[in-house]
mmCIF file of N, CA and C in Angstrom:
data_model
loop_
_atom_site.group_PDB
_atom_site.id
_atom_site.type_symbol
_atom_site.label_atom_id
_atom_site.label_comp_id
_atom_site.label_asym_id
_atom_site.label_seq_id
_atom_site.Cartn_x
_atom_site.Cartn_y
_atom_site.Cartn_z
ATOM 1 N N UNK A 30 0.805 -1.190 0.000
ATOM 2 C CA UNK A 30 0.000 0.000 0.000
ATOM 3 C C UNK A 30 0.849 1.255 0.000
ATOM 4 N N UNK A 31 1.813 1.508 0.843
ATOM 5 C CA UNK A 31 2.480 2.995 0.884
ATOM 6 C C UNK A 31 3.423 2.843 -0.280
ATOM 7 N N UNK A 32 3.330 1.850 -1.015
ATOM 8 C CA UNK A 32 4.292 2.108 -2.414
ATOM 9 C C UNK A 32 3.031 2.579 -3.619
ATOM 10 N N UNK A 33 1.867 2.394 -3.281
ATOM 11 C CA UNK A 33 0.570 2.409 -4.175
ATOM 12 C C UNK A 33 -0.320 1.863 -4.631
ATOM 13 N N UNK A 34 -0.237 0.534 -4.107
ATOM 14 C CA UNK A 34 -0.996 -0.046 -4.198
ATOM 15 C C UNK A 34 -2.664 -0.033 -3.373
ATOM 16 N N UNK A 35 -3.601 -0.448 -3.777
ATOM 17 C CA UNK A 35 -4.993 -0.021 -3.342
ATOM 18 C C UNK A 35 -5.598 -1.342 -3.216
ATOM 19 N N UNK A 36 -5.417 -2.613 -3.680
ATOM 20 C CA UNK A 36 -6.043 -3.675 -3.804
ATOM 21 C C UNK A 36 -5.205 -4.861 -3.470
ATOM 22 N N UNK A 37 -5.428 -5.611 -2.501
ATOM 23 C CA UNK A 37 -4.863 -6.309 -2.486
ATOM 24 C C UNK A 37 -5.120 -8.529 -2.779
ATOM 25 N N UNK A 38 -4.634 -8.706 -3.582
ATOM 26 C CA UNK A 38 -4.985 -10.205 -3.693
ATOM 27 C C UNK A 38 -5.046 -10.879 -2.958
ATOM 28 N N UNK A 39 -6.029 -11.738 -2.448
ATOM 29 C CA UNK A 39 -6.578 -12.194 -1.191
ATOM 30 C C UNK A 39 -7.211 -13.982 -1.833
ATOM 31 N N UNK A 40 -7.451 -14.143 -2.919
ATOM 32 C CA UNK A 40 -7.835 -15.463 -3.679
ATOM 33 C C UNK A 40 -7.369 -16.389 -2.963
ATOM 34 N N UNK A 41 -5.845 -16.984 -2.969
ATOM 35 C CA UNK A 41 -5.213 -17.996 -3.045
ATOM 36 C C UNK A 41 -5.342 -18.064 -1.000
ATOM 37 N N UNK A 42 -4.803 -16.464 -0.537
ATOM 38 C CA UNK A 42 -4.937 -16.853 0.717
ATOM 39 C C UNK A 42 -6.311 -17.355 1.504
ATOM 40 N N UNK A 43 -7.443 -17.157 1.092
ATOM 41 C CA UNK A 43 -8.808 -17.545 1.227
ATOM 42 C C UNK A 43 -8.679 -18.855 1.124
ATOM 43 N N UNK A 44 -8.156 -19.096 -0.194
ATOM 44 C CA UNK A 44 -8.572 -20.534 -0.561
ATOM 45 C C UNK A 44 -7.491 -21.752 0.376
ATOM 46 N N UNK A 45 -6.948 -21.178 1.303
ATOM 47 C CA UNK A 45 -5.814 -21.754 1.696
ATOM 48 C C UNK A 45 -6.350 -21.699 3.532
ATOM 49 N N UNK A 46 -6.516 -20.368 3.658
ATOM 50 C CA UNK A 46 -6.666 -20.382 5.163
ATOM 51 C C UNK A 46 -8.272 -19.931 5.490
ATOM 52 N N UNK A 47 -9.086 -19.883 4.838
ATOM 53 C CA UNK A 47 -10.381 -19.918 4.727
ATOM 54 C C UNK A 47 -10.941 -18.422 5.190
ATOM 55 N N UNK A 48 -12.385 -17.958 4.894
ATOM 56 C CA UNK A 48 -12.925 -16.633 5.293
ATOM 57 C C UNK A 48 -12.219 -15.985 6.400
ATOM 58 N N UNK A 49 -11.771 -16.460 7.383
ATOM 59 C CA UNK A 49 -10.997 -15.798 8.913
ATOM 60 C C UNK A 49 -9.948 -15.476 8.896
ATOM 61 N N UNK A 50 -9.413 -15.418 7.333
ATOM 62 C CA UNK A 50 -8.192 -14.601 6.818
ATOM 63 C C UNK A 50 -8.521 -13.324 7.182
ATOM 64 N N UNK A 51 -9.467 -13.071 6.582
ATOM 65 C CA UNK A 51 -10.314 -11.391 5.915
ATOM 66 C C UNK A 51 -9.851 -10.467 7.527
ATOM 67 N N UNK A 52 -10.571 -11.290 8.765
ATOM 68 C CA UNK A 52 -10.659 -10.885 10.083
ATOM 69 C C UNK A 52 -8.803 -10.336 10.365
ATOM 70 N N UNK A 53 -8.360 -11.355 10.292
ATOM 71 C CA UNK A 53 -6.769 -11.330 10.531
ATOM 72 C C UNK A 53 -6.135 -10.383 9.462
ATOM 73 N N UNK A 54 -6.218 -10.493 8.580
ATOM 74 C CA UNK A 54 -5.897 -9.379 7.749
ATOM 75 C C UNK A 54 -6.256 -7.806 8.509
ATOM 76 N N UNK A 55 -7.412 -7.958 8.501
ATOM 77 C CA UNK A 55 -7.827 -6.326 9.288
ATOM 78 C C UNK A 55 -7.165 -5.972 10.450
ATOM 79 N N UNK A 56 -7.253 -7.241 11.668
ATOM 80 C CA UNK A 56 -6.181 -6.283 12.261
ATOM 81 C C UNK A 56 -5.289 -6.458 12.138
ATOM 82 N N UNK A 57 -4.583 -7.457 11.583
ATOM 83 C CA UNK A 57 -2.867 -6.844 11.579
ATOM 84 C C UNK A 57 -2.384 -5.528 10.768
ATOM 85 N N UNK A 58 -3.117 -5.014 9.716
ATOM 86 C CA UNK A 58 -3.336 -3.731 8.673
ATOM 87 C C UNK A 58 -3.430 -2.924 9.711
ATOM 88 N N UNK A 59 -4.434 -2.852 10.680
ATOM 89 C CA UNK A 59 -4.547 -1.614 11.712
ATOM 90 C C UNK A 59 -3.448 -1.234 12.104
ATOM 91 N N UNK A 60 -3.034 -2.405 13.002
ATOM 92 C CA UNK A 60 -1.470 -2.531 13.664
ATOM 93 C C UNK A 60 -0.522 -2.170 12.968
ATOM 94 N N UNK A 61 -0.355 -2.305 11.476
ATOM 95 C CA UNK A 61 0.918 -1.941 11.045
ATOM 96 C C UNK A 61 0.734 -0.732 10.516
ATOM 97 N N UNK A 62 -0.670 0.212 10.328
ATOM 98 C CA UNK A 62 -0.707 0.971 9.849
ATOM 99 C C UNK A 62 -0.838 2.311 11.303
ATOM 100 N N UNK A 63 -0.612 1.590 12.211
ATOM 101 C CA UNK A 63 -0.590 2.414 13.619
ATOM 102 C C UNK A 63 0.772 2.642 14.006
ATOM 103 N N UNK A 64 1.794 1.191 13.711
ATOM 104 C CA UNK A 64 3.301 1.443 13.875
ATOM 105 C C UNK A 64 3.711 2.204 13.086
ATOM 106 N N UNK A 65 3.666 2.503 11.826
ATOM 107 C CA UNK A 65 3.712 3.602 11.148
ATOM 108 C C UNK A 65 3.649 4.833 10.445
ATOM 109 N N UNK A 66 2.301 5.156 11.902
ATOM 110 C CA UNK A 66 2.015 6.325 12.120
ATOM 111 C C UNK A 66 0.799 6.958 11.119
ATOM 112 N N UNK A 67 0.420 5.940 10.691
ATOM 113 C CA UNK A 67 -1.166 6.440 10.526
ATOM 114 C C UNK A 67 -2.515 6.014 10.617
ATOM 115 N N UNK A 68 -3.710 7.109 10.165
ATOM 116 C CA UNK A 68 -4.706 6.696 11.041
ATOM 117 C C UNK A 68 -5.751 6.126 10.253
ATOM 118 N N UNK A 69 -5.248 5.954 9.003
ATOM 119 C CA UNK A 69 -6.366 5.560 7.594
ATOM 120 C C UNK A 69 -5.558 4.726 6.481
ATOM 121 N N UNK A 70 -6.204 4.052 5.675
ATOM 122 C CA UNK A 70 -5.554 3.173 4.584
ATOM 123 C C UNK A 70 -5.015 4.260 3.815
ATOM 124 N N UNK A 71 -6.200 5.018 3.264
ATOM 125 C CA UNK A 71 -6.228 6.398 2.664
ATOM 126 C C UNK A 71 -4.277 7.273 2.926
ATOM 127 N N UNK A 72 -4.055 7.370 3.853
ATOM 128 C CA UNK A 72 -2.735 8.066 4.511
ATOM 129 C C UNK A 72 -1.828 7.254 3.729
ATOM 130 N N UNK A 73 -1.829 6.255 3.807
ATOM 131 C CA UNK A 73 -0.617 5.430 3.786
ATOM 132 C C UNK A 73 -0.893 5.197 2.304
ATOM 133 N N UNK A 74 -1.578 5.003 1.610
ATOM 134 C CA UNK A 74 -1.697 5.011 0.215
ATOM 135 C C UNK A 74 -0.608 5.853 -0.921
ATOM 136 N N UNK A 75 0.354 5.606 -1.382
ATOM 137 C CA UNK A 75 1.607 6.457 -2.177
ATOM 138 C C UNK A 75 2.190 7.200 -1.022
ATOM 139 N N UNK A 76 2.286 6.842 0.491
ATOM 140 C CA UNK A 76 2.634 7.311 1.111
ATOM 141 C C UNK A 76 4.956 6.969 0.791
ATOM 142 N N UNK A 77 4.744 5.700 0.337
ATOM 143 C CA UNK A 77 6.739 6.028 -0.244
ATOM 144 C C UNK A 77 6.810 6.646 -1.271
ATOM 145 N N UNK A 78 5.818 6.211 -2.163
ATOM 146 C CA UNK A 78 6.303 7.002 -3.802
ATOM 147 C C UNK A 78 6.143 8.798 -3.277
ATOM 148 N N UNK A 79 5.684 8.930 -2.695
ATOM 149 C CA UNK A 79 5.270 10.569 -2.339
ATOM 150 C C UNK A 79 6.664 10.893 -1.256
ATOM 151 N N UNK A 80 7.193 10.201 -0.854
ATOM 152 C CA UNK A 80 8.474 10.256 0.039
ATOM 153 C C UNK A 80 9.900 10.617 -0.951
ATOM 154 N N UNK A 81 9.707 9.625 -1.908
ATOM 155 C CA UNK A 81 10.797 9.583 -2.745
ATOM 156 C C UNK A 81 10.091 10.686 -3.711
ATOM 157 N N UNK A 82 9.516 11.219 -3.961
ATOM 158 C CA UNK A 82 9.425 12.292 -4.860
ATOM 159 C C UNK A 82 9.666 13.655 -3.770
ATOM 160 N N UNK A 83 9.804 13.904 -2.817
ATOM 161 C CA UNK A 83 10.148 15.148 -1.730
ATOM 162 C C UNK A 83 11.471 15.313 -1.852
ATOM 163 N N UNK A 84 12.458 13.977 -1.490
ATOM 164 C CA UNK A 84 13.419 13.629 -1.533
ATOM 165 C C UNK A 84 14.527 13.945 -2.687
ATOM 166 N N UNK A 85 13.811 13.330 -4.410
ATOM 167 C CA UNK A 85 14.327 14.146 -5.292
ATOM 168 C C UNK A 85 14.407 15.668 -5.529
ATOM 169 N N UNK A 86 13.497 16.263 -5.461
ATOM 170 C CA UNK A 86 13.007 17.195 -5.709
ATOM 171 C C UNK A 86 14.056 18.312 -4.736
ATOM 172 N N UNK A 87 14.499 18.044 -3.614
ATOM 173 C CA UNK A 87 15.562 18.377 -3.029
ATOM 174 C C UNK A 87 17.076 18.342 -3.424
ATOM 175 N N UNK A 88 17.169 17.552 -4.369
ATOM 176 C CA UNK A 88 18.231 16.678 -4.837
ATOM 177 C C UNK A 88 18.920 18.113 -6.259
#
């Protein structure tokens, strides 16, 4: 996601560890999106590509 991505493929892991992926997925996303300091998917969304473009742009 903070490289840009918006969707993530979830098929194979479903078909592997069944619907109670979906649950586990959500919170560990919270959690990692709390260790890294934000408060929405939305935030973190091009949140590196938008890093590395500050970065050049300095350059």
């Amino acid at each position: 996601m903070k490289a840009g991505a918006s969707l993530v493929g979830l098929i194979t892991g479903l078909f592997f560890e069944g619907p109670q992926l979906i649950g586990r997925i959500n919170r560990e996303l919270v959690q990692l999106l709390k260790n890294d300091g934000f408060s929405s998917i939305s935030e973190a969304i091009g949140a590196d590509f938008n890093k590395k473009q500050k970065k050049s742009k300095k350059l």
